[in-house]
Amino acid sequence: MRILLIEDDEVLLGVLRQSLTSQHYVVDTVQDGQSGWEYAQSTSYDLILTDVGLPGLDGITLCQRLRAEGYTIPILLITAKDASSDRIRGLDAGADDYLTKPLDLAELQARLRALLRRGEVSATTVLQVGELHLDPRSCEVKYANKSLKLTPKEYSLLEVFMRNPARVFSRGQLIEHLWTFDDPPLEESVKAHIKGLRQKLKAAGAVDLIENVYGLGYRLREAGEKTTGKEDQEVLAVSQSPTSVIPSSSIEQEFQQGMAQLWQQYQGLMVQRLQALQTAAEAINQGTLTQELSQSARGAAHKLAGVLGMFEKEAGTLLAREIEDILSLDAALPPAQAQQFLDLVHKLSEMLNLEELSLSLPTETPRLLLIDSDLNLGRELQELAQSCDRSWQQVATLELGKTWLQSHSVDLVVLATDAARQQEDSLMLLADLASRTPPISALVLAAVDSLLDRVAVARAGGRGFLHKPVAAVQVWEMAKQLLQVTQPLTVNVLVVDDDPVFLAALRPMLEPWGIRMTALDNPLRFWEVLRSVVPDLLILDVDMPEVNGMELCQAVRIDPDWQGLPILFLTARSDRATIQQVFTIGADDYVSKPVVAAELLTRITNRLERTRLLQNLSGKDHLTGLPNQPHSSRDLELFIQKSQDADMSMNNSFCLAVFTIIQLQQINIQYGHAVGHQVLQQWGRLFQSYFRGGEVLGYWGNGEFVVGMLGLTKLEASDRLEQFLTTLRQQVFTAQDNRRFQISFSFGIAEYPADGSTLQSLFQFASVKSQK
């Protein structure tokens, strides 16, 4: 049951809140009558408990206004005045009952239960449905005289159902009844609590008592009502959702280690923020607190509240939020709040126990890996990469490289193969990198230059080949080309937050899952970075200087090129007004700070999957699962453009392979379209399983499959495709009458720029030159 508590005495407010929540009531609290009026208008309450002597709008006037507007919510008045005239005024105003201070909490609970029972015809205070009993006085639940141990939310859910037997409650209605404004849940939370309640009822013998009403919500089935056996389907669907993120032990360990390192790294910045609070505390003691100092301290508290919980310092988050709330007042702090502020800053300082360290700016984990013992090459590559805000990690041996890759995410690997005995191990590593999701590009620096070595590297999934000795500039130029090729194929997330510590803390949450994060702490550079990164998803903080996250969201939504970009908000605010506002301006989702890794990953995954689904509907062929002609053509045109832009000293080749199933129409006529579809589906699976090294695939209709390969000559491409052609020729299909048959197909390769300078000319050349 949901109660609105209006009391301006903080001590009494806390006592009443504790007493009510101990009885499993859901309690929203405000400290003035005007806020109480607004809360009562915005949601449905089962009862209002209000003081009479409130600032602004007093309790009796509030009661009169509610009754004048037609609200029939039970109202219980409390006051320090015990004169009969006051009791009469309150009851005449529409109150249902009256209590004077000091309150007897047991009497208060009894009066609440009496008011909540009004409208019910029952000879007992115990709620009963069949063999299920719930006693609101003792909060005890029994089924067939067997006690059930329920969580507070499970108890509240069951009470709502039992007070309204057979009534259907939607998830939204249950949220209104059982959750506060300060604790807004997801609808998935309702499902989880319903599931837990069902399991406990089932364990006690009450099977299928809570029913799913399809498309509407949930209800409590009355005694003797038949069951359908379908009640758990929706809950099971949630528990089996493939988008649920459960970090493996290795990823969890990596995350914990990364967070511990970040805490050490950013202690200096934490000290700086704590000093802003201590400076404000000193100014309060001296009576010299200015608005500028107050705003600075409030900003520091806001950032500490958003970060500390991520470092498993939830108590620090709570203290910082209290400090921020105190400083949110525009007026000078009254003595009580000033003392509270001083106490909170002292507690926060003691809890963090930070040592003053020199401020160190965030440094990114290297995203480029060099496996080579040549230190001079590594040093030169590091200097070249700095101009692009990149950095290298160098290891001397293949085994060290494998070890480093187990706990780090990279965009590119440069592998030196100096020893012949390491050839097999090197090829295995290349195949592993190419098979990852997303694939990791690899550039091989070979001591021996032979055609067989090049073909072996290409077959294993290598994306580049250079013969040593080689200059660092040449390695870096090819590395940049490979990074440009693979970037559109990765999941890119742009995060805009003015707190560099928060940005750095997010990175170890996302990168172990293959999500490439671009961090931006200056919102004024947003549009520039947005265009250069081209993210798949945008994450914005609400509160930022100069330009806030909501303004950035609005700017994105009115731009025709970016208005479809998924946007997720991260905010330390949890009030309903902020949440409603972010959705109103176009946000797709929001996550409250401090961020929980599993929740953030789930939200990102769900949003990206929905976006991909919409893209797939328009960009993929539904039979083969491959990109269709318009979609794959855009990616192939990008490959051609990259070949045009490549330095002449580099390998700027691009090959287009065309595979055409001959007489596909005759197969449909002779064996039926179902068999023709089976052929296309099988070919689609073969193409997707064989080509995993960054190639562009496409199905252009009429039995035409295309493969775009960047960085390979026609000879190298032919060698790359030799085994695949053999696999295609070996495919045997079965018709509906059990006749077995094989299909004929033609195959051709065109190389840019020798055989054509446009995609259309390359396609024509490959089609004309194709052979069976």
PDB file of C-alpha atoms in Angstrom, residues 451-553:
ATOM      1  CA  LEU A 451      53.927 -16.091 -51.920  1.00  0.00           C
ATOM      2  CA  LEU A 452      53.172 -19.114 -49.747  1.00  0.00           C
ATOM      3  CA  ASP A 453      53.672 -17.048 -46.588  1.00  0.00           C
ATOM      4  CA  ARG A 454      51.377 -14.307 -47.869  1.00  0.00           C
ATOM      5  CA  VAL A 455      48.661 -16.798 -48.783  1.00  0.00           C
ATOM      6  CA  ALA A 456      48.971 -18.506 -45.386  1.00  0.00           C
ATOM      7  CA  VAL A 457      48.579 -15.172 -43.591  1.00  0.00           C
ATOM      8  CA  ALA A 458      45.560 -14.236 -45.727  1.00  0.00           C
ATOM      9  CA  ARG A 459      43.908 -17.622 -45.159  1.00  0.00           C
ATOM     10  CA  ALA A 460      44.379 -17.277 -41.395  1.00  0.00           C
ATOM     11  CA  GLY A 461      42.641 -13.894 -41.411  1.00  0.00           C
ATOM     12  CA  GLY A 462      45.607 -11.501 -41.468  1.00  0.00           C
ATOM     13  CA  ARG A 463      44.731  -8.090 -42.874  1.00  0.00           C
ATOM     14  CA  GLY A 464      48.200  -6.851 -43.835  1.00  0.00           C
ATOM     15  CA  PHE A 465      51.659  -8.154 -44.765  1.00  0.00           C
ATOM     16  CA  LEU A 466      54.981  -6.278 -44.746  1.00  0.00           C
ATOM     17  CA  HIS A 467      58.503  -7.606 -45.306  1.00  0.00           C
ATOM     18  CA  LYS A 468      61.188  -6.712 -42.756  1.00  0.00           C
ATOM     19  CA  PRO A 469      63.213  -4.628 -42.450  1.00  0.00           C
ATOM     20  CA  VAL A 470      60.497  -2.015 -42.603  1.00  0.00           C
ATOM     21  CA  ALA A 471      60.328   1.626 -41.527  1.00  0.00           C
ATOM     22  CA  ALA A 472      58.053   2.653 -38.657  1.00  0.00           C
ATOM     23  CA  VAL A 473      56.330   5.176 -40.932  1.00  0.00           C
ATOM     24  CA  GLN A 474      55.343   2.425 -43.360  1.00  0.00           C
ATOM     25  CA  VAL A 475      54.004   0.248 -40.528  1.00  0.00           C
ATOM     26  CA  TRP A 476      52.011   3.153 -39.118  1.00  0.00           C
ATOM     27  CA  GLU A 477      50.507   4.073 -42.511  1.00  0.00           C
ATOM     28  CA  MET A 478      49.218   0.548 -43.055  1.00  0.00           C
ATOM     29  CA  ALA A 479      48.045   0.397 -39.427  1.00  0.00           C
ATOM     30  CA  LYS A 480      45.974   3.546 -39.964  1.00  0.00           C
ATOM     31  CA  GLN A 481      44.411   2.047 -43.094  1.00  0.00           C
ATOM     32  CA  LEU A 482      43.442  -1.112 -41.219  1.00  0.00           C
ATOM     33  CA  LEU A 483      41.997   0.912 -38.348  1.00  0.00           C
ATOM     34  CA  GLN A 484      39.877   2.906 -40.785  1.00  0.00           C
ATOM     35  CA  VAL A 485      38.636  -0.278 -42.421  1.00  0.00           C
ATOM     36  CA  THR A 486      37.598  -1.975 -39.207  1.00  0.00           C
ATOM     37  CA  GLN A 487      36.164   1.009 -37.362  1.00  0.00           C
ATOM     38  CA  PRO A 488      32.739   0.935 -39.047  1.00  0.00           C
ATOM     39  CA  LEU A 489      32.467  -2.760 -38.196  1.00  0.00           C
ATOM     40  CA  THR A 490      32.904  -2.270 -34.435  1.00  0.00           C
ATOM     41  CA  VAL A 491      30.467  -1.085 -31.793  1.00  0.00           C
ATOM     42  CA  ASN A 492      31.330   2.541 -31.056  1.00  0.00           C
ATOM     43  CA  VAL A 493      29.913   4.375 -28.047  1.00  0.00           C
ATOM     44  CA  LEU A 494      30.475   8.102 -27.452  1.00  0.00           C
ATOM     45  CA  VAL A 495      30.243   9.133 -23.774  1.00  0.00           C
ATOM     46  CA  VAL A 496      29.980  12.842 -22.910  1.00  0.00           C
ATOM     47  CA  ASP A 497      30.570  13.725 -19.252  1.00  0.00           C
ATOM     48  CA  ASP A 498      32.565  16.586 -17.756  1.00  0.00           C
ATOM     49  CA  ASP A 499      34.037  14.256 -15.110  1.00  0.00           C
ATOM     50  CA  PRO A 500      37.237  12.544 -16.386  1.00  0.00           C
ATOM     51  CA  VAL A 501      37.252  10.144 -13.436  1.00  0.00           C
ATOM     52  CA  PHE A 502      33.769   8.923 -14.299  1.00  0.00           C
ATOM     53  CA  LEU A 503      34.756   8.524 -17.963  1.00  0.00           C
ATOM     54  CA  ALA A 504      37.819   6.508 -17.039  1.00  0.00           C
ATOM     55  CA  ALA A 505      35.777   4.318 -14.682  1.00  0.00           C
ATOM     56  CA  LEU A 506      33.333   3.450 -17.463  1.00  0.00           C
ATOM     57  CA  ARG A 507      36.039   2.149 -19.795  1.00  0.00           C
ATOM     58  CA  PRO A 508      36.791  -1.131 -17.957  1.00  0.00           C
ATOM     59  CA  MET A 509      33.059  -1.795 -17.775  1.00  0.00           C
ATOM     60  CA  LEU A 510      32.578  -1.625 -21.547  1.00  0.00           C
ATOM     61  CA  GLU A 511      35.772  -2.681 -23.268  1.00  0.00           C
ATOM     62  CA  PRO A 512      35.941  -6.312 -22.059  1.00  0.00           C
ATOM     63  CA  TRP A 513      32.696  -6.815 -23.990  1.00  0.00           C
ATOM     64  CA  GLY A 514      34.076  -5.491 -27.287  1.00  0.00           C
ATOM     65  CA  ILE A 515      32.497  -2.031 -26.964  1.00  0.00           C
ATOM     66  CA  ARG A 516      34.811   0.716 -28.111  1.00  0.00           C
ATOM     67  CA  MET A 517      34.316   3.817 -25.984  1.00  0.00           C
ATOM     68  CA  THR A 518      35.215   7.368 -26.986  1.00  0.00           C
ATOM     69  CA  ALA A 519      35.296   9.714 -23.985  1.00  0.00           C
ATOM     70  CA  LEU A 520      34.602  13.456 -24.217  1.00  0.00           C
ATOM     71  CA  ASP A 521      34.828  15.710 -21.144  1.00  0.00           C
ATOM     72  CA  ASN A 522      34.315  18.998 -23.030  1.00  0.00           C
ATOM     73  CA  PRO A 523      30.720  19.277 -24.313  1.00  0.00           C
ATOM     74  CA  LEU A 524      31.672  22.266 -26.509  1.00  0.00           C
ATOM     75  CA  ARG A 525      33.575  19.853 -28.792  1.00  0.00           C
ATOM     76  CA  PHE A 526      30.562  17.538 -29.042  1.00  0.00           C
ATOM     77  CA  TRP A 527      29.557  18.132 -32.646  1.00  0.00           C
ATOM     78  CA  GLU A 528      33.124  17.873 -33.902  1.00  0.00           C
ATOM     79  CA  VAL A 529      33.738  14.584 -32.094  1.00  0.00           C
ATOM     80  CA  LEU A 530      30.308  13.197 -33.038  1.00  0.00           C
ATOM     81  CA  ARG A 531      31.063  13.581 -36.730  1.00  0.00           C
ATOM     82  CA  SER A 532      34.521  12.050 -36.462  1.00  0.00           C
ATOM     83  CA  VAL A 533      33.539   9.074 -34.283  1.00  0.00           C
ATOM     84  CA  VAL A 534      30.168   8.246 -35.916  1.00  0.00           C
ATOM     85  CA  PRO A 535      28.982   6.336 -32.825  1.00  0.00           C
ATOM     86  CA  ASP A 536      26.420   3.546 -32.715  1.00  0.00           C
ATOM     87  CA  LEU A 537      25.128   4.878 -29.394  1.00  0.00           C
ATOM     88  CA  LEU A 538      25.460   8.129 -27.456  1.00  0.00           C
ATOM     89  CA  ILE A 539      25.680   8.378 -23.646  1.00  0.00           C
ATOM     90  CA  LEU A 540      25.131  11.807 -22.077  1.00  0.00           C
ATOM     91  CA  ASP A 541      25.395  13.204 -18.563  1.00  0.00           C
ATOM     92  CA  VAL A 542      22.564  15.523 -17.579  1.00  0.00           C
ATOM     93  CA  ASP A 543      24.486  18.160 -15.606  1.00  0.00           C
ATOM     94  CA  MET A 544      27.430  19.699 -17.438  1.00  0.00           C
ATOM     95  CA  PRO A 545      28.778  23.257 -17.592  1.00  0.00           C
ATOM     96  CA  GLU A 546      28.022  25.576 -20.518  1.00  0.00           C
ATOM     97  CA  VAL A 547      26.012  22.991 -22.489  1.00  0.00           C
ATOM     98  CA  ASN A 548      24.109  20.300 -20.573  1.00  0.00           C
ATOM     99  CA  GLY A 549      23.186  16.842 -21.775  1.00  0.00           C
ATOM    100  CA  MET A 550      19.548  17.687 -22.452  1.00  0.00           C
ATOM    101  CA  GLU A 551      20.546  20.493 -24.788  1.00  0.00           C
ATOM    102  CA  LEU A 552      22.924  18.156 -26.636  1.00  0.00           C
ATOM    103  CA  CYS A 553      20.128  15.603 -26.971  1.00  0.00           C
TER     104      CYS A 553
END
